[in-house]
């Protein structure tokens, strides 16, 4: 027998809900049959293209190296391993401490300047690590102003004093930590903001002060977010090339570059890139395990504004120093030095030549942003309208490029493109007696492909977040009013997605402007961008000339920082009351 019919308001409400859900599902099925086929194919194609460089690297893991691999293993490979581990450990400790401490202070404590620090702590995001390395090398080296002032003040000679070497592994750890701690700060603060006041009130009634509440309650609850921020910081550490190359620290990224260009062995470069990918997988696995084991939730639905601890005396000054020093040394001081050097000397090529470098950067960054957002739209809509899990898995595969260092992606891009160019050239020679040369290798198209693979996840996350605003009921209402898929995209989806698409495109644009290893390896011959201009001049110890291009990169990077700050401000659950 069937279930008895339900009458009255509750029954009518249930029937209406079931009817609405059925209509929505029917709409999605009709639209899925119309455009789902194209989107499903598109998602699979994009995922295949994005995964191609990574597969190309993995395939060459066991390729014959003619003894070069054994030579590297006996000479420099131990240095690569030790230095990479040291950088990850040092950056994890320093960036984790700075980011977590600052996030807790601006979220849960009240002190002068806290509102400014909320957004100012994100400013080091705008400074590439290699730019910071160039600035502090010019400031702290033997011939720099600080050591020169000390020698003149105390009448010292070179052997009369000791000064820490900036070009060292500890120096690289400090430089990377100063620009990467915002990852931990950003996600850590979001975790602290989402915590319930009930747990902290219970801790207070049990006699716990700010420090005890932080370590016993708030930190364990925020650990998954902090671990995710640390994972991003560590992956950027593994991907860094400009800082470690300039400081003379041997890591896998420098080894990949030198093996490819100086030793002429793409197979061994791919093998080094494969080992670097194992580091990335280890970091991602550790983050997933940490997030999986640390599951905290509130047993109450009462989420009210978090009360702040009012800091006074030494604690207040300590909080101000803890939040101010990372901003000063990670952004303010480098920006002032770059501006001073630019105004004093600057790039000798400033003029039409410099405009050419800037134009190249803007061109490839704009094209990469457009391509990445377009691909992200296909992936996002493919997952949204999918009737099978394939498009959703394709979106995850296409997003993994952000976790792979630029040097690895560059090697993975060049290997299949070089094979294609060589195969086509051989075929044309044998068939028509014409040499096609290198059509894709070392071209703008190859460079854009590497950028899209590297930063597609940035655009995809923005598009995916925007699509959550478009509920299935909106699609159903649009369909009921007679609008097709194209009209619905233009009239309903586009206005809702405009902010997300702009944010994703802008973030990709700035990331491409700063990207160095992929640009150095894949770029066409004599194709210079602002990033490669900074690298070339700094490698020749022409730091004052490099300041102009470096300052331009920093200025462009400030824009997404402002957007992030505004996004955080809008995410606050409400106005907080003082303790």
mmCIF file of N, CA, C and O in Angstrom, residues 72-148:
data_model
loop_
_atom_site.group_PDB
_atom_site.id
_atom_site.type_symbol
_atom_site.label_atom_id
_atom_site.label_comp_id
_atom_site.label_asym_id
_atom_site.label_seq_id
_atom_site.Cartn_x
_atom_site.Cartn_y
_atom_site.Cartn_z
ATOM 1 N N UNK A 72 75.095 13.669 -10.595
ATOM 2 C CA UNK A 72 74.373 14.611 -9.745
ATOM 3 C C UNK A 72 74.101 14.021 -8.370
ATOM 4 O O UNK A 72 74.202 14.715 -7.351
ATOM 5 N N UNK A 73 73.751 12.719 -8.341
ATOM 6 C CA UNK A 73 73.471 12.075 -7.064
ATOM 7 C C UNK A 73 74.695 12.043 -6.162
ATOM 8 O O UNK A 73 74.584 12.107 -4.930
ATOM 9 N N UNK A 74 75.870 11.966 -6.766
ATOM 10 C CA UNK A 74 77.104 11.904 -5.975
ATOM 11 C C UNK A 74 77.646 13.277 -5.600
ATOM 12 O O UNK A 74 78.509 13.377 -4.732
ATOM 13 N N UNK A 75 77.139 14.338 -6.233
ATOM 14 C CA UNK A 75 77.716 15.671 -5.999
ATOM 15 C C UNK A 75 76.706 16.646 -5.388
ATOM 16 O O UNK A 75 76.816 17.026 -4.219
ATOM 17 N N UNK A 76 75.706 17.059 -6.151
ATOM 18 C CA UNK A 76 74.840 18.151 -5.704
ATOM 19 C C UNK A 76 73.488 17.693 -5.166
ATOM 20 O O UNK A 76 72.809 18.472 -4.479
ATOM 21 N N UNK A 77 73.070 16.462 -5.463
ATOM 22 C CA UNK A 77 71.744 16.027 -5.026
ATOM 23 C C UNK A 77 71.586 16.065 -3.504
ATOM 24 O O UNK A 77 70.527 16.480 -3.012
ATOM 25 N N UNK A 78 72.583 15.650 -2.723
ATOM 26 C CA UNK A 78 72.437 15.802 -1.259
ATOM 27 C C UNK A 78 72.206 17.242 -0.830
ATOM 28 O O UNK A 78 71.410 17.500 0.079
ATOM 29 N N UNK A 79 72.882 18.195 -1.491
ATOM 30 C CA UNK A 79 72.649 19.609 -1.164
ATOM 31 C C UNK A 79 71.222 20.020 -1.499
ATOM 32 O O UNK A 79 70.592 20.778 -0.741
ATOM 33 N N UNK A 80 70.707 19.539 -2.640
ATOM 34 C CA UNK A 80 69.331 19.849 -2.996
ATOM 35 C C UNK A 80 68.362 19.363 -1.907
ATOM 36 O O UNK A 80 67.447 20.097 -1.506
ATOM 37 N N UNK A 81 68.565 18.141 -1.457
ATOM 38 C CA UNK A 81 67.683 17.576 -0.435
ATOM 39 C C UNK A 81 67.791 18.334 0.884
ATOM 40 O O UNK A 81 66.779 18.734 1.479
ATOM 41 N N UNK A 82 69.012 18.553 1.344
ATOM 42 C CA UNK A 82 69.214 19.200 2.645
ATOM 43 C C UNK A 82 68.686 20.630 2.634
ATOM 44 O O UNK A 82 67.969 21.056 3.553
ATOM 45 N N UNK A 83 69.025 21.375 1.612
ATOM 46 C CA UNK A 83 68.592 22.775 1.551
ATOM 47 C C UNK A 83 67.080 22.900 1.392
ATOM 48 O O UNK A 83 66.462 23.795 1.981
ATOM 49 N N UNK A 84 66.479 21.993 0.599
ATOM 50 C CA UNK A 84 65.028 22.044 0.437
ATOM 51 C C UNK A 84 64.319 21.741 1.754
ATOM 52 O O UNK A 84 63.362 22.426 2.129
ATOM 53 N N UNK A 85 64.792 20.711 2.471
ATOM 54 C CA UNK A 85 64.218 20.401 3.776
ATOM 55 C C UNK A 85 64.411 21.564 4.749
ATOM 56 O O UNK A 85 63.503 21.911 5.518
ATOM 57 N N UNK A 86 65.601 22.170 4.744
ATOM 58 C CA UNK A 86 65.880 23.281 5.652
ATOM 59 C C UNK A 86 64.962 24.464 5.368
ATOM 60 O O UNK A 86 64.433 25.104 6.293
ATOM 61 N N UNK A 87 64.764 24.782 4.083
ATOM 62 C CA UNK A 87 63.875 25.884 3.737
ATOM 63 C C UNK A 87 62.443 25.598 4.182
ATOM 64 O O UNK A 87 61.772 26.477 4.747
ATOM 65 N N UNK A 88 61.957 24.398 3.934
ATOM 66 C CA UNK A 88 60.596 24.060 4.333
ATOM 67 C C UNK A 88 60.429 24.126 5.842
ATOM 68 O O UNK A 88 59.436 24.675 6.350
ATOM 69 N N UNK A 89 61.399 23.598 6.580
ATOM 70 C CA UNK A 89 61.300 23.606 8.036
ATOM 71 C C UNK A 89 61.351 25.030 8.578
ATOM 72 O O UNK A 89 60.529 25.434 9.407
ATOM 73 N N UNK A 90 62.310 25.825 8.088
ATOM 74 C CA UNK A 90 62.461 27.187 8.578
ATOM 75 C C UNK A 90 61.270 28.065 8.242
ATOM 76 O O UNK A 90 60.756 28.802 9.102
ATOM 77 N N UNK A 91 60.811 28.002 6.996
ATOM 78 C CA UNK A 91 59.661 28.813 6.593
ATOM 79 C C UNK A 91 58.406 28.352 7.326
ATOM 80 O O UNK A 91 57.567 29.182 7.733
ATOM 81 N N UNK A 92 58.253 27.049 7.512
ATOM 82 C CA UNK A 92 57.086 26.552 8.239
ATOM 83 C C UNK A 92 57.024 27.095 9.654
ATOM 84 O O UNK A 92 55.961 27.516 10.128
ATOM 85 N N UNK A 93 58.172 27.112 10.357
ATOM 86 C CA UNK A 93 58.194 27.619 11.729
ATOM 87 C C UNK A 93 57.984 29.130 11.766
ATOM 88 O O UNK A 93 57.131 29.646 12.507
ATOM 89 N N UNK A 94 58.771 29.874 10.983
ATOM 90 C CA UNK A 94 58.738 31.339 11.054
ATOM 91 C C UNK A 94 57.445 31.912 10.486
ATOM 92 O O UNK A 94 56.790 32.754 11.120
ATOM 93 N N UNK A 95 57.071 31.482 9.281
ATOM 94 C CA UNK A 95 55.824 31.990 8.690
ATOM 95 C C UNK A 95 54.610 31.547 9.501
ATOM 96 O O UNK A 95 53.646 32.309 9.660
ATOM 97 N N UNK A 96 54.641 30.316 10.024
ATOM 98 C CA UNK A 96 53.529 29.851 10.851
ATOM 99 C C UNK A 96 53.365 30.666 12.116
ATOM 100 O O UNK A 96 52.247 31.030 12.496
ATOM 101 N N UNK A 97 54.491 30.981 12.772
ATOM 102 C CA UNK A 97 54.418 31.771 14.001
ATOM 103 C C UNK A 97 53.932 33.189 13.716
ATOM 104 O O UNK A 97 53.061 33.717 14.424
ATOM 105 N N UNK A 98 54.495 33.834 12.684
ATOM 106 C CA UNK A 98 54.088 35.208 12.380
ATOM 107 C C UNK A 98 52.628 35.273 11.946
ATOM 108 O O UNK A 98 51.865 36.129 12.407
ATOM 109 N N UNK A 99 52.212 34.389 11.055
ATOM 110 C CA UNK A 99 50.852 34.431 10.552
ATOM 111 C C UNK A 99 49.817 34.091 11.602
ATOM 112 O O UNK A 99 48.802 34.782 11.748
ATOM 113 N N UNK A 100 50.060 33.031 12.385
ATOM 114 C CA UNK A 100 49.098 32.627 13.413
ATOM 115 C C UNK A 100 49.018 33.660 14.524
ATOM 116 O O UNK A 100 47.920 34.020 14.974
ATOM 117 N N UNK A 101 50.179 34.145 14.990
ATOM 118 C CA UNK A 101 50.173 35.146 16.047
ATOM 119 C C UNK A 101 49.468 36.424 15.639
ATOM 120 O O UNK A 101 48.653 36.979 16.391
ATOM 121 N N UNK A 102 49.754 36.907 14.432
ATOM 122 C CA UNK A 102 49.110 38.133 13.964
ATOM 123 C C UNK A 102 47.605 37.936 13.791
ATOM 124 O O UNK A 102 46.807 38.827 14.122
ATOM 125 N N UNK A 103 47.197 36.776 13.281
ATOM 126 C CA UNK A 103 45.767 36.514 13.098
ATOM 127 C C UNK A 103 45.029 36.512 14.429
ATOM 128 O O UNK A 103 43.928 37.074 14.549
ATOM 129 N N UNK A 104 45.618 35.914 15.437
ATOM 130 C CA UNK A 104 44.992 35.883 16.762
ATOM 131 C C UNK A 104 44.912 37.289 17.365
ATOM 132 O O UNK A 104 43.887 37.675 17.940
ATOM 133 N N UNK A 105 45.961 38.045 17.244
ATOM 134 C CA UNK A 105 46.003 39.367 17.867
ATOM 135 C C UNK A 105 44.966 40.314 17.267
ATOM 136 O O UNK A 105 44.249 40.999 17.991
ATOM 137 N N UNK A 106 44.871 40.369 15.921
ATOM 138 C CA UNK A 106 43.926 41.318 15.316
ATOM 139 C C UNK A 106 42.489 40.829 15.434
ATOM 140 O O UNK A 106 41.550 41.621 15.300
ATOM 141 N N UNK A 107 42.278 39.534 15.694
ATOM 142 C CA UNK A 107 40.929 39.001 15.802
ATOM 143 C C UNK A 107 40.409 39.051 17.233
ATOM 144 O O UNK A 107 39.247 39.406 17.469
ATOM 145 N N UNK A 108 41.243 38.735 18.200
ATOM 146 C CA UNK A 108 40.783 38.543 19.563
ATOM 147 C C UNK A 108 41.297 39.574 20.556
ATOM 148 O O UNK A 108 40.937 39.511 21.730
ATOM 149 N N UNK A 109 42.147 40.491 20.139
ATOM 150 C CA UNK A 109 42.719 41.468 21.070
ATOM 151 C C UNK A 109 42.449 42.883 20.580
ATOM 152 O O UNK A 109 42.269 43.117 19.378
ATOM 153 N N UNK A 110 42.421 43.808 21.504
ATOM 154 C CA UNK A 110 42.223 45.217 21.191
ATOM 155 C C UNK A 110 43.476 45.987 21.593
ATOM 156 O O UNK A 110 43.917 45.927 22.745
ATOM 157 N N UNK A 111 44.065 46.692 20.630
ATOM 158 C CA UNK A 111 45.247 47.506 20.866
ATOM 159 C C UNK A 111 45.284 48.599 19.814
ATOM 160 O O UNK A 111 44.637 48.485 18.755
ATOM 161 N N UNK A 112 46.011 49.679 20.071
ATOM 162 C CA UNK A 112 46.043 50.788 19.108
ATOM 163 C C UNK A 112 46.565 50.336 17.743
ATOM 164 O O UNK A 112 47.570 49.626 17.648
ATOM 165 N N UNK A 113 45.881 50.746 16.685
ATOM 166 C CA UNK A 113 46.289 50.411 15.329
ATOM 167 C C UNK A 113 45.789 49.072 14.840
ATOM 168 O O UNK A 113 46.149 48.642 13.736
ATOM 169 N N UNK A 114 44.926 48.390 15.619
ATOM 170 C CA UNK A 114 44.477 47.057 15.220
ATOM 171 C C UNK A 114 43.725 47.084 13.889
ATOM 172 O O UNK A 114 43.922 46.198 13.048
ATOM 173 N N UNK A 115 42.857 48.079 13.692
ATOM 174 C CA UNK A 115 42.077 48.142 12.459
ATOM 175 C C UNK A 115 42.973 48.318 11.239
ATOM 176 O O UNK A 115 42.705 47.776 10.167
ATOM 177 N N UNK A 116 44.046 49.088 11.394
ATOM 178 C CA UNK A 116 44.983 49.253 10.281
ATOM 179 C C UNK A 116 45.719 47.952 10.014
ATOM 180 O O UNK A 116 45.930 47.544 8.867
ATOM 181 N N UNK A 117 46.114 47.272 11.088
ATOM 182 C CA UNK A 117 46.863 46.027 10.933
ATOM 183 C C UNK A 117 46.038 44.928 10.273
ATOM 184 O O UNK A 117 46.588 44.029 9.640
ATOM 185 N N UNK A 118 44.708 44.985 10.400
ATOM 186 C CA UNK A 118 43.863 43.954 9.794
ATOM 187 C C UNK A 118 44.140 43.814 8.303
ATOM 188 O O UNK A 118 44.197 42.692 7.788
ATOM 189 N N UNK A 119 44.284 44.950 7.610
ATOM 190 C CA UNK A 119 44.553 44.886 6.171
ATOM 191 C C UNK A 119 46.028 45.071 5.837
ATOM 192 O O UNK A 119 46.508 44.545 4.845
ATOM 193 N N UNK A 120 46.764 45.801 6.679
ATOM 194 C CA UNK A 120 48.180 46.041 6.385
ATOM 195 C C UNK A 120 48.994 44.754 6.444
ATOM 196 O O UNK A 120 50.005 44.616 5.730
ATOM 197 N N UNK A 121 48.586 43.798 7.264
ATOM 198 C CA UNK A 121 49.330 42.538 7.371
ATOM 199 C C UNK A 121 49.294 41.732 6.077
ATOM 200 O O UNK A 121 50.076 40.781 5.918
ATOM 201 N N UNK A 122 48.403 42.085 5.152
ATOM 202 C CA UNK A 122 48.352 41.402 3.859
ATOM 203 C C UNK A 122 49.250 42.047 2.808
ATOM 204 O O UNK A 122 49.461 41.468 1.742
ATOM 205 N N UNK A 123 49.802 43.218 3.080
ATOM 206 C CA UNK A 123 50.573 43.940 2.075
ATOM 207 C C UNK A 123 51.807 43.180 1.572
ATOM 208 O O UNK A 123 52.151 43.298 0.396
ATOM 209 N N UNK A 124 52.530 42.412 2.408
ATOM 210 C CA UNK A 124 53.657 41.645 1.858
ATOM 211 C C UNK A 124 53.281 40.671 0.753
ATOM 212 O O UNK A 124 54.161 40.193 0.032
ATOM 213 N N UNK A 125 51.979 40.360 0.599
ATOM 214 C CA UNK A 125 51.524 39.565 -0.542
ATOM 215 C C UNK A 125 51.958 40.201 -1.866
ATOM 216 O O UNK A 125 52.162 39.512 -2.866
ATOM 217 N N UNK A 126 52.072 41.525 -1.881
ATOM 218 C CA UNK A 126 52.348 42.242 -3.123
ATOM 219 C C UNK A 126 53.805 42.176 -3.534
ATOM 220 O O UNK A 126 54.146 42.549 -4.657
ATOM 221 N N UNK A 127 54.682 41.719 -2.656
ATOM 222 C CA UNK A 127 56.124 41.742 -2.922
ATOM 223 C C UNK A 127 56.601 40.336 -3.254
ATOM 224 O O UNK A 127 56.517 39.440 -2.406
ATOM 225 N N UNK A 128 57.120 40.084 -4.458
ATOM 226 C CA UNK A 128 57.724 38.782 -4.742
ATOM 227 C C UNK A 128 58.942 38.543 -3.848
ATOM 228 O O UNK A 128 59.667 39.483 -3.501
ATOM 229 N N UNK A 129 59.169 37.305 -3.486
ATOM 230 C CA UNK A 129 60.283 36.995 -2.583
ATOM 231 C C UNK A 129 61.619 37.388 -3.191
ATOM 232 O O UNK A 129 62.524 37.849 -2.476
ATOM 233 N N UNK A 130 61.771 37.217 -4.511
ATOM 234 C CA UNK A 130 63.058 37.552 -5.116
ATOM 235 C C UNK A 130 63.314 39.054 -5.094
ATOM 236 O O UNK A 130 64.463 39.490 -4.990
ATOM 237 N N UNK A 131 62.258 39.879 -5.157
ATOM 238 C CA UNK A 131 62.427 41.328 -5.036
ATOM 239 C C UNK A 131 62.892 41.676 -3.631
ATOM 240 O O UNK A 131 63.798 42.507 -3.438
ATOM 241 N N UNK A 132 62.304 41.045 -2.634
ATOM 242 C CA UNK A 132 62.735 41.271 -1.250
ATOM 243 C C UNK A 132 64.192 40.873 -1.070
ATOM 244 O O UNK A 132 64.955 41.561 -0.368
ATOM 245 N N UNK A 133 64.595 39.777 -1.695
ATOM 246 C CA UNK A 133 65.984 39.333 -1.588
ATOM 247 C C UNK A 133 66.939 40.361 -2.186
ATOM 248 O O UNK A 133 67.992 40.658 -1.602
ATOM 249 N N UNK A 134 66.592 40.912 -3.334
ATOM 250 C CA UNK A 134 67.461 41.914 -3.964
ATOM 251 C C UNK A 134 67.574 43.166 -3.103
ATOM 252 O O UNK A 134 68.656 43.744 -2.943
ATOM 253 N N UNK A 135 66.456 43.601 -2.513
ATOM 254 C CA UNK A 135 66.454 44.824 -1.703
ATOM 255 C C UNK A 135 67.330 44.665 -0.468
ATOM 256 O O UNK A 135 68.187 45.518 -0.169
ATOM 257 N N UNK A 136 67.157 43.572 0.245
ATOM 258 C CA UNK A 136 67.912 43.401 1.489
ATOM 259 C C UNK A 136 69.368 43.047 1.238
ATOM 260 O O UNK A 136 70.228 43.310 2.083
ATOM 261 N N UNK A 137 69.650 42.462 0.105
ATOM 262 C CA UNK A 137 71.067 42.251 -0.232
ATOM 263 C C UNK A 137 71.760 43.596 -0.443
ATOM 264 O O UNK A 137 72.867 43.824 0.074
ATOM 265 N N UNK A 138 71.112 44.483 -1.167
ATOM 266 C CA UNK A 138 71.684 45.811 -1.370
ATOM 267 C C UNK A 138 71.811 46.573 -0.055
ATOM 268 O O UNK A 138 72.737 47.375 0.124
ATOM 269 N N UNK A 139 70.928 46.323 0.887
ATOM 270 C CA UNK A 139 70.933 47.038 2.163
ATOM 271 C C UNK A 139 71.937 46.459 3.154
ATOM 272 O O UNK A 139 72.577 47.212 3.905
ATOM 273 N N UNK A 140 72.092 45.130 3.170
ATOM 274 C CA UNK A 140 72.837 44.475 4.232
ATOM 275 C C UNK A 140 74.183 43.906 3.812
ATOM 276 O O UNK A 140 74.938 43.442 4.683
ATOM 277 N N UNK A 141 74.528 43.902 2.531
ATOM 278 C CA UNK A 141 75.812 43.334 2.128
ATOM 279 C C UNK A 141 76.969 44.195 2.623
ATOM 280 O O UNK A 141 76.768 45.287 3.171
ATOM 281 N N UNK A 142 78.196 43.706 2.412
ATOM 282 C CA UNK A 142 79.385 44.376 2.969
ATOM 283 C C UNK A 142 79.494 45.819 2.505
ATOM 284 O O UNK A 142 79.838 46.725 3.283
ATOM 285 N N UNK A 143 79.208 46.076 1.228
ATOM 286 C CA UNK A 143 79.296 47.439 0.698
ATOM 287 C C UNK A 143 78.010 48.220 0.869
ATOM 288 O O UNK A 143 77.916 49.359 0.398
ATOM 289 N N UNK A 144 77.012 47.630 1.551
ATOM 290 C CA UNK A 144 75.734 48.300 1.735
ATOM 291 C C UNK A 144 75.805 49.398 2.775
ATOM 292 O O UNK A 144 76.794 49.560 3.511
ATOM 293 N N UNK A 145 74.745 50.186 2.899
ATOM 294 C CA UNK A 145 74.765 51.341 3.791
ATOM 295 C C UNK A 145 74.889 51.000 5.272
ATOM 296 O O UNK A 145 75.534 51.737 6.026
ATOM 297 N N UNK A 146 74.321 49.882 5.712
ATOM 298 C CA UNK A 146 74.355 49.564 7.142
ATOM 299 C C UNK A 146 75.766 49.178 7.580
ATOM 300 O O UNK A 146 76.300 49.719 8.564
ATOM 301 N N UNK A 147 76.399 48.235 6.882
ATOM 302 C CA UNK A 147 77.760 47.842 7.266
ATOM 303 C C UNK A 147 78.742 48.988 7.034
ATOM 304 O O UNK A 147 79.691 49.170 7.823
ATOM 305 N N UNK A 148 78.545 49.772 6.006
ATOM 306 C CA UNK A 148 79.425 50.927 5.784
ATOM 307 C C UNK A 148 79.301 51.924 6.924
ATOM 308 O O UNK A 148 80.316 52.470 7.413
#
